[in-house]
Structures are given as structure tokens and as C-alpha cells.
Coordinates of C-alpha atoms in Angstrom, one line a residue:
M17 CA 25.6 20.4 -22.8
N18 CA 24.8 24.1 -23.2
R19 CA 22.0 26.0 -21.4
E20 CA 19.7 25.9 -24.5
Q21 CA 20.0 22.1 -24.7
L22 CA 19.4 21.8 -21.0
D23 CA 16.3 23.9 -21.1
S24 CA 15.0 22.0 -24.1
I25 CA 15.2 18.6 -22.4
N26 CA 13.8 20.0 -19.2
G27 CA 10.9 21.5 -21.1
W28 CA 10.2 18.3 -22.9
L29 CA 10.1 16.4 -19.6
I30 CA 7.6 18.9 -18.1
E31 CA 5.4 18.6 -21.2
Q32 CA 5.5 14.8 -21.3
G33 CA 4.8 14.6 -17.5
L34 CA 1.7 16.9 -17.9
L35 CA 0.5 14.8 -20.9
G36 CA 0.8 11.6 -18.8
A37 CA 3.5 9.8 -20.8
S38 CA 4.5 6.3 -19.6
E39 CA 7.6 5.6 -17.6
T40 CA 9.2 3.8 -20.6
A41 CA 8.3 6.6 -23.0
L42 CA 9.9 9.1 -20.6
V43 CA 13.1 7.1 -20.2
D44 CA 13.4 6.3 -24.0
G45 CA 12.9 9.9 -25.0
F46 CA 15.1 11.3 -22.2
C47 CA 18.1 9.0 -23.0
S48 CA 17.8 9.7 -26.7
R49 CA 17.8 13.4 -26.1
L50 CA 20.8 13.1 -23.8
R51 CA 22.8 11.3 -26.5
D52 CA 21.7 13.9 -29.1
T53 CA 23.5 16.6 -27.1
G54 CA 26.7 14.5 -26.8
L55 CA 26.0 13.1 -23.3
E56 CA 26.6 9.5 -24.3
I57 CA 24.6 7.4 -22.0
A58 CA 25.2 3.7 -22.6
Q59 CA 22.8 2.3 -19.9
A60 CA 20.2 3.7 -17.6
V61 CA 18.1 2.0 -14.9
L62 CA 15.4 3.5 -12.8
F63 CA 13.8 1.8 -9.7
F64 CA 10.8 3.0 -7.8
D65 CA 8.3 1.4 -5.4
T66 CA 4.7 1.0 -6.3
L67 CA 1.4 0.4 -4.4
H68 CA 0.0 -2.9 -5.5
P69 CA -1.2 -6.1 -3.7
V70 CA 1.3 -8.3 -5.4
Q71 CA 3.9 -6.1 -7.0
E72 CA 6.5 -4.5 -4.7
S73 CA 8.5 -2.3 -7.0
E74 CA 9.3 -1.7 -10.7
G75 CA 12.5 -1.1 -12.7
V76 CA 12.9 0.5 -16.1
F77 CA 16.0 -0.7 -17.9
W78 CA 17.4 1.2 -20.9
N79 CA 20.4 0.1 -23.0
V80 CA 21.8 1.8 -26.1
A81 CA 22.7 -1.7 -27.4
S82 CA 18.9 -2.6 -27.5
Q83 CA 18.1 0.0 -30.0
G84 CA 17.5 2.4 -27.2
R85 CA 14.2 0.9 -26.1
S86 CA 13.6 0.3 -22.4
E87 CA 11.9 -2.6 -20.8
V88 CA 10.0 -2.9 -17.5
R89 CA 10.9 -5.5 -14.9
E90 CA 8.6 -6.1 -12.0
F91 CA 9.6 -7.2 -8.5
W92 CA 7.0 -9.3 -6.8
R93 CA 6.0 -9.4 -3.1
H94 CA 6.3 -13.2 -3.0
E95 CA 10.0 -12.8 -3.9
A96 CA 10.5 -10.3 -1.0
M97 CA 13.5 -12.2 0.5
R98 CA 15.3 -12.3 -2.9
N99 CA 14.5 -8.7 -3.5
A100 CA 15.8 -7.7 -0.1
E101 CA 19.0 -9.5 -0.7
L102 CA 19.5 -7.8 -4.1
W103 CA 18.8 -4.4 -2.4
R104 CA 21.3 -4.9 0.4
G105 CA 24.0 -5.6 -2.2
S106 CA 23.3 -2.6 -4.3
P107 CA 24.9 0.9 -4.3
F108 CA 21.5 2.3 -3.5
Y109 CA 21.4 0.5 -0.1
Y110 CA 24.9 1.8 0.6
M111 CA 23.7 5.3 -0.2
T112 CA 20.5 5.2 1.9
E113 CA 22.4 3.9 4.9
R114 CA 24.7 6.9 4.6
D115 CA 22.1 9.4 3.5
L116 CA 23.8 10.0 0.2
C117 CA 21.9 11.4 -2.8
E118 CA 24.6 10.6 -5.3
L119 CA 27.5 8.2 -5.9
H120 CA 30.1 8.5 -8.7
I121 CA 32.4 5.6 -9.5
P122 CA 34.8 6.0 -12.5
L123 CA 35.3 2.6 -14.1
E124 CA 38.5 3.0 -16.0
G125 CA 41.8 1.7 -14.6
S126 CA 42.0 -0.6 -11.6
V127 CA 38.6 -0.5 -9.9
E128 CA 37.7 -2.4 -6.7
S129 CA 34.2 -2.3 -5.6
Q130 CA 31.9 -4.0 -3.1
F131 CA 29.0 -3.8 -5.5
G132 CA 28.3 -6.6 -7.9
I133 CA 27.0 -4.4 -10.6
I134 CA 30.4 -2.7 -11.1
P135 CA 32.4 -5.7 -12.4
D136 CA 29.5 -6.5 -14.8
L137 CA 29.6 -3.0 -16.2
I138 CA 33.4 -3.0 -16.6
A139 CA 33.1 -6.4 -18.4
E140 CA 30.6 -4.8 -20.8
G141 CA 33.0 -2.0 -21.6
H142 CA 31.5 0.8 -19.4
T143 CA 33.8 3.6 -18.3
D144 CA 31.8 5.5 -15.7
Y145 CA 28.9 5.0 -13.2
F146 CA 26.7 7.6 -11.6
A147 CA 23.9 6.8 -9.2
L148 CA 21.2 9.2 -7.9
I149 CA 18.4 9.0 -5.3
H150 CA 15.5 11.4 -5.4
K151 CA 13.1 11.5 -2.6
L152 CA 9.4 11.3 -3.5
G153 CA 6.6 12.6 -1.3
G154 CA 8.0 12.9 2.2
E155 CA 5.2 13.0 4.7
S156 CA 2.6 13.1 1.9
R157 CA 3.9 10.0 0.2
I158 CA 1.5 7.2 -0.9
G159 CA 2.2 3.9 0.7
E160 CA 5.9 3.0 0.7
I161 CA 6.8 5.1 -2.3
E162 CA 9.8 7.1 -0.9
N163 CA 12.5 7.3 -3.5
M164 CA 13.3 7.0 -7.2
C165 CA 16.7 5.4 -7.6
S166 CA 18.5 5.7 -10.9
R167 CA 21.9 4.7 -12.3
W168 CA 23.6 6.0 -15.4
S169 CA 26.7 4.6 -17.1
S170 CA 28.8 5.6 -20.1
A171 CA 31.1 3.6 -22.4
K172 CA 32.8 6.7 -23.7
P173 CA 36.6 6.9 -23.1
G174 CA 37.1 9.2 -20.1
G175 CA 33.6 8.6 -18.9
F176 CA 31.3 11.5 -17.8
K177 CA 32.7 15.0 -17.8
P178 CA 31.9 17.3 -14.9
D179 CA 29.4 19.1 -17.1
D180 CA 27.7 15.8 -17.9
L181 CA 27.3 15.0 -14.2
N182 CA 25.9 18.4 -13.5
A183 CA 23.4 18.0 -16.4
L184 CA 22.3 14.7 -14.9
R185 CA 21.9 16.2 -11.5
I186 CA 19.6 18.9 -12.9
L187 CA 17.6 16.8 -15.5
V188 CA 17.1 13.6 -13.6
A189 CA 15.2 15.6 -10.9
S190 CA 12.7 16.6 -13.6
L191 CA 12.6 13.1 -14.9
A192 CA 11.8 11.8 -11.4
L193 CA 8.9 14.2 -11.2
A194 CA 7.5 13.1 -14.5
V195 CA 8.0 9.4 -13.6
K196 CA 6.3 10.0 -10.3
A197 CA 3.2 11.5 -12.2
A198 CA 3.2 8.4 -14.5
S199 CA 3.6 6.0 -11.5
L200 CA 0.8 7.6 -9.5
N201 CA -1.5 7.4 -12.5
Q202 CA -0.7 3.7 -12.9
I203 CA -1.2 3.2 -9.1
A204 CA -4.6 4.8 -9.3
K205 CA -5.6 2.5 -12.2
S206 CA -4.3 -0.6 -10.4
L207 CA -6.0 0.2 -7.1
V208 CA -9.4 1.0 -8.5
E209 CA -9.3 -2.2 -10.6
V210 CA -8.2 -4.3 -7.7
Y211 CA -10.8 -2.9 -5.2
L212 CA -13.7 -2.1 -7.5
G213 CA -13.2 -4.4 -10.5
R214 CA -11.9 -3.7 -14.0
D215 CA -15.0 -2.1 -15.6
P216 CA -16.1 -0.2 -12.5
G217 CA -12.6 1.0 -12.0
R218 CA -12.3 2.3 -15.5
R219 CA -15.7 4.1 -15.3
V220 CA -14.7 5.7 -12.0
L221 CA -11.5 7.0 -13.4
E222 CA -13.4 8.3 -16.4
G223 CA -15.5 10.4 -14.0
S224 CA -18.5 8.3 -13.1
I225 CA -18.4 9.2 -9.5
E226 CA -21.7 11.1 -9.0
R227 CA -23.9 9.6 -6.3
G228 CA -27.0 8.0 -7.7
R229 CA -25.6 8.0 -11.2
V230 CA -26.6 4.6 -12.5
E231 CA -27.6 3.0 -15.8
T232 CA -29.9 0.1 -16.5
I233 CA -28.3 -2.9 -18.1
R234 CA -29.2 -6.5 -18.9
T235 CA -26.3 -8.8 -17.8
V236 CA -25.4 -12.3 -16.9
L237 CA -24.9 -12.6 -13.1
W238 CA -22.6 -14.9 -11.3
Y239 CA -22.6 -15.6 -7.6
S240 CA -20.4 -18.2 -6.0
D241 CA -19.2 -19.2 -2.5
M242 CA -17.3 -22.0 -0.8
E243 CA -19.2 -25.2 -0.1
N244 CA -18.0 -25.6 3.5
Y245 CA -16.9 -22.1 4.5
T246 CA -19.0 -21.9 7.7
S247 CA -17.7 -25.1 9.2
L248 CA -14.1 -24.3 8.2
S249 CA -14.4 -20.8 9.8
E250 CA -15.4 -22.4 13.1
T251 CA -12.7 -25.1 13.1
M252 CA -9.7 -23.7 11.3
E253 CA -7.1 -21.3 12.7
S254 CA -7.6 -17.8 11.3
G255 CA -4.3 -17.6 9.5
Q256 CA -4.9 -20.9 7.7
L257 CA -8.4 -19.9 6.9
I258 CA -7.4 -16.6 5.3
A259 CA -4.7 -18.4 3.3
F260 CA -7.2 -21.0 2.1
L261 CA -9.8 -18.3 1.3
N262 CA -7.2 -16.3 -0.7
D263 CA -6.3 -19.4 -2.7
Y264 CA -9.9 -20.2 -3.4
A265 CA -10.7 -16.6 -4.4
D266 CA -7.7 -16.5 -6.7
A267 CA -8.9 -19.6 -8.5
V268 CA -12.4 -18.2 -9.0
I269 CA -11.5 -14.6 -9.8
S270 CA -8.8 -15.7 -12.3
A271 CA -11.3 -17.9 -14.1
V272 CA -13.9 -15.1 -14.2
H273 CA -11.4 -12.5 -15.5
A274 CA -10.0 -15.0 -18.1
A275 CA -13.5 -15.3 -19.5
G276 CA -14.0 -11.6 -19.7
G277 CA -16.1 -11.1 -16.5
D278 CA -15.9 -8.4 -13.9
I279 CA -15.8 -9.1 -10.2
L280 CA -18.0 -6.5 -8.4
K281 CA -18.1 -7.7 -4.8
L282 CA -16.3 -10.0 -2.3
V283 CA -18.3 -10.7 0.8
G284 CA -16.5 -13.2 2.9
D285 CA -16.3 -16.2 0.7
G286 CA -19.1 -14.9 -1.7
I287 CA -18.1 -13.6 -5.1
L288 CA -20.5 -11.5 -7.2
A289 CA -19.6 -11.0 -10.9
I290 CA -21.1 -9.9 -14.1
F291 CA -20.6 -10.9 -17.8
N292 CA -21.6 -7.9 -19.8
H293 CA -21.4 -8.5 -23.5
D294 CA -23.3 -6.9 -26.4
D295 CA -24.7 -10.3 -27.2
P296 CA -26.2 -11.8 -24.0
R297 CA -25.7 -15.3 -25.5
A298 CA -22.0 -14.7 -25.7
A299 CA -22.1 -13.5 -22.0
A300 CA -23.8 -16.7 -21.0
Q301 CA -21.1 -18.8 -22.8
A302 CA -18.4 -16.8 -21.1
A303 CA -19.9 -17.6 -17.7
L304 CA -20.0 -21.3 -18.5
Q305 CA -16.3 -21.1 -19.7
A306 CA -15.5 -19.4 -16.4
R307 CA -17.3 -22.1 -14.5
A308 CA -15.3 -24.9 -16.2
D309 CA -12.1 -23.0 -15.7
A310 CA -12.8 -22.4 -12.0
A311 CA -13.6 -26.1 -11.5
L312 CA -10.2 -27.1 -12.9
R313 CA -8.4 -24.5 -10.8
I314 CA -10.2 -25.6 -7.6
E315 CA -9.5 -29.2 -8.5
E316 CA -5.7 -28.4 -8.7
L317 CA -5.9 -26.4 -5.4
N318 CA -7.6 -29.4 -3.7
R319 CA -4.9 -31.8 -5.1
R320 CA -2.2 -29.7 -3.6
R321 CA -4.0 -29.4 -0.3
R322 CA -4.7 -33.1 -0.1
E323 CA -1.0 -33.8 -0.5
E324 CA -0.5 -31.7 2.7
N325 CA -3.4 -33.2 4.5
L326 CA -5.3 -30.0 4.5
A327 CA -9.0 -29.3 4.1
T328 CA -10.5 -29.1 0.6
T329 CA -13.5 -27.3 -0.8
S330 CA -15.7 -26.9 -3.9
V331 CA -17.8 -24.1 -5.3
Y332 CA -21.5 -23.4 -5.0
L333 CA -22.5 -21.4 -8.1
A334 CA -25.6 -19.7 -9.4
L335 CA -26.0 -18.2 -12.9
H336 CA -28.8 -15.8 -13.7
E337 CA -29.6 -13.1 -16.3
G338 CA -31.6 -10.0 -15.7
E339 CA -32.0 -6.3 -15.7
V340 CA -30.0 -4.5 -13.0
F341 CA -29.0 -0.9 -12.0
Y342 CA -25.3 -0.4 -12.5
G343 CA -23.5 2.5 -10.9
N344 CA -22.8 4.6 -7.8
V345 CA -24.8 3.9 -4.7
G346 CA -24.2 5.2 -1.2
S347 CA -23.6 8.5 0.6
D348 CA -21.5 11.5 -0.2
E349 CA -18.7 10.1 2.2
R350 CA -18.8 6.5 1.0
L351 CA -19.9 5.2 -2.4
D352 CA -19.9 1.8 -4.0
F353 CA -19.9 1.1 -7.7
T354 CA -22.0 -2.0 -8.0
V355 CA -25.2 -3.6 -9.3
I356 CA -28.5 -3.6 -7.5
G357 CA -32.0 -4.9 -8.3
P358 CA -34.2 -7.9 -7.9
A359 CA -32.0 -10.0 -10.2
V360 CA -29.0 -9.5 -7.9
N361 CA -31.0 -10.7 -4.9
E362 CA -32.3 -13.7 -6.8
V363 CA -28.8 -14.9 -7.9
C364 CA -27.6 -14.7 -4.3
R365 CA -30.6 -16.6 -3.0
M366 CA -30.1 -19.2 -5.8
A367 CA -26.5 -19.9 -4.6
A368 CA -27.8 -20.3 -1.1
M369 CA -30.1 -23.1 -2.3
C370 CA -27.3 -25.3 -3.5
S371 CA -26.6 -26.9 -0.2
S372 CA -30.2 -27.7 0.6
I373 CA -31.0 -29.3 -2.8
K374 CA -27.6 -31.0 -3.0
E375 CA -26.4 -29.3 -6.2
T376 CA -23.2 -27.4 -6.8
A377 CA -24.3 -25.3 -9.7
L378 CA -27.7 -23.8 -10.5
A379 CA -29.0 -21.7 -13.4
S380 CA -32.2 -19.8 -13.8
R381 CA -34.7 -20.1 -16.6
E382 CA -33.6 -16.7 -17.9
F383 CA -30.0 -18.0 -18.2
I384 CA -31.1 -21.2 -19.8
A385 CA -33.0 -19.2 -22.4
L386 CA -29.6 -17.9 -23.7
M387 CA -28.4 -21.4 -24.4
P388 CA -28.6 -22.9 -28.0
K389 CA -31.0 -25.7 -28.2
E390 CA -28.3 -28.4 -28.6
Q391 CA -26.8 -27.3 -25.3
R392 CA -30.0 -27.2 -23.2
P393 CA -30.1 -31.0 -22.5
A394 CA -27.0 -30.6 -20.3
F395 CA -29.2 -28.6 -17.8
H396 CA -31.6 -30.7 -15.7
D397 CA -34.9 -29.1 -14.7
L398 CA -35.3 -29.2 -10.9
G399 CA -38.7 -27.6 -10.7
S400 CA -39.7 -24.3 -9.0
F401 CA -38.6 -23.1 -5.6
H402 CA -39.4 -20.4 -3.1
L403 CA -36.3 -18.3 -2.6
K404 CA -35.9 -16.2 0.6
G405 CA -37.0 -12.6 0.0
V406 CA -38.3 -13.4 -3.5
Q407 CA -42.0 -13.2 -4.0
D408 CA -42.5 -15.6 -7.0
Q409 CA -41.2 -19.1 -7.3
K410 CA -38.1 -19.5 -9.4
A411 CA -37.5 -22.3 -11.8
L412 CA -34.0 -23.8 -11.2
F413 CA -31.8 -25.9 -13.4
A414 CA -28.8 -28.0 -12.4
L415 CA -25.6 -27.6 -14.4
R416 CA -23.9 -30.9 -14.7
G417 CA -20.7 -32.1 -16.3

């Protein structure tokens, strides 16, 4: 590879990194350009850690036999033991233990190796292997994102030439920087969605961060909590309680997300969500779909817990519709992207009524008004009630079936 070709690929990486190209687009374009210069990459794999509650790391796999299109493989935290075993058997673990930044293993002739990947590559006809580790961040790193590990192999007779290896040393460093930019962008999206909710997260990343910047919307409100949380919290060991709360929250949040809702707030066992459709009637139907789905998920959770002689639970739910303020509330140092207004207070107070009136799901008159006539008989009119902190009485309806 001559200097002009080297500079061209390097310039392309810088441009794509600045434009925010994805990891797969970067790897696809990079490998294609290497091959165009005569550096015949047959397979490339990049590994890098991420910052996500359930995903530990990510790998981008490129193979010329797959039309040169890469695929992403995710490594999950619940598979940590398996992932650690794979890591300890890899060349990258060997390199980190010895503080090596590169490892070159020619694959032609008689090759003995302690690494399981090497016999696999030889069986596929590969002739050379080159691994690199690039440090990411140092003291300023985010979370556990320390390195980008990459491996490059060739099937060309004679393998990599010295100039090929030197080109990889120079260019993969630029690729690592571009991939780091893409990864940090994805981390930002993941974290704001996980901690703020999908729609609030998107709005924050689009620039809706000004304190007091809110809009008025009409939306369907959901508030739910665990039926027996208080008694469980007083009698259950903390580790078991947290595990139970996580399983319960996973069931409800998954149901809300599957129906198109957005989770805005988790307060202990309480879950505040909105269903914000152009057609409020569609929003109400989505909320009912989420309620049915959540009931099935909680039923399955309870079945598994009963088999282990563990405590079970059910959901207290309130559904309401009203006008709310949606946006940034707080101080310059600490903002929250949420909904506020009387309707929010009302739906929370409605959920608190479930226990005293022996109902598991309640709806307001405003919510019932969004139902088609043929669906309204499924809702039983319970009369009007005083809700704590609400001036006027609220008509409540039981959701049954």
C-alpha cells in the first residue's frame, strides 16, 4: 500500500467518524478499501466493551465470504461466566496479561497454538493472523470501556507482507478512534433511553434540555404498583426483594414498551407511563393491550415463583387521560424530563385506591370516554370517590376480565 492509498483510507475514516457512521458501516467500508489496495483481508473481528445494564460487550464480525458485510454479536451480562471463559482462552487475554499491543501468528506450515481460534482459521484456509489492542480513554474512560481488540486474517499465500502489517498498525488506530466515536454515541442513546425513557431520551439528545422548556399534551396515563410491596419489603431479605422487584418491573415495563408506551418514572415499585398517540382512542387501546400483556407476564412470573415456594404478587393499575405538561423540570444542576399536572396526581391517587376498594385495575371517566360503545360494558361503574389531594370527586370504573 503506497502513501497515497494510506492517506486516502485514513481520510475516509476521519470523515466517517465525524459524520457518525455506525460500527458496521465503518468496518465494511474499511475492509473493502483495504482489499481494493491489494491488502487482502479475509476476516476481521473487532471487540469493545459497552456501557449498558444488560449488555457487557459487542463484537463486529466481517468475512469476505459473506459478501463483505459485517454482523454484530452482543455479549450479555447474564452470560458473564461463559464470556469470561471465552476471554481467558483468547489471544487478547494472553496479550493483556503480557502488556502486548500486537500479536502476529503466521498460519502456513506446521503451527501449534494454545488459542482455539488458530486451528479454526487454518481449517478455513487462512494463512496469517494479526491481533491488535488499542487503549481507549485511560483515566477519562467511560465505565469499563478500556480497549478495542481487533484481529485480522488473510487467506493469501504467504500471508501478510511487512508493509501490510505496517499499514494495519497505522490504519486500525484511526478505525479504533472512529469506532469509539460511534460506540460513545450509541452508549449515550442507550443510557438516556434506559434512565429517562425512549421518547424523553430522544428529545434530550435532540437538544430539549432547557430548564422550564415544556409542552402541553393530552395523553393516556398509566400508573401501577405491586399489590403487596409494603408487606414484602418488611419481611423479605433485601437481596430477594430487589430480585423480585426487578422481575416484576421487567414484566410491566416490557408490556408497556411492547404496546408503544413510554416509561417516565420508577418510584420504588411504582411505574408511571404515558401512551402518546395522535389518536387518543388508539392510545387508550394500547394501554389496555399493555395491561393484558402485563397480566400474562405477571402470571408467568408467579407460576415460576410458586414452583420455588416464593412470594407472588399482582399489579394495582390506574388508567387516566388528561392534559399534562411534558418537559424539563428542576434546577440548573439537576433536571428531570417528566410529566406534571393535576392529571398525573390523579392517576397516582387512583392507583392508591385499588387496595381500599378491593379492585386491581381502575379507570377514570376520561379514559372510559375513549372506549368504543361496544367495549364500555366491560367497565363497571363504581361511583365517585374523594382522592387524596384532589379537590373534586372522581368517578372510577373497574376494569375486569
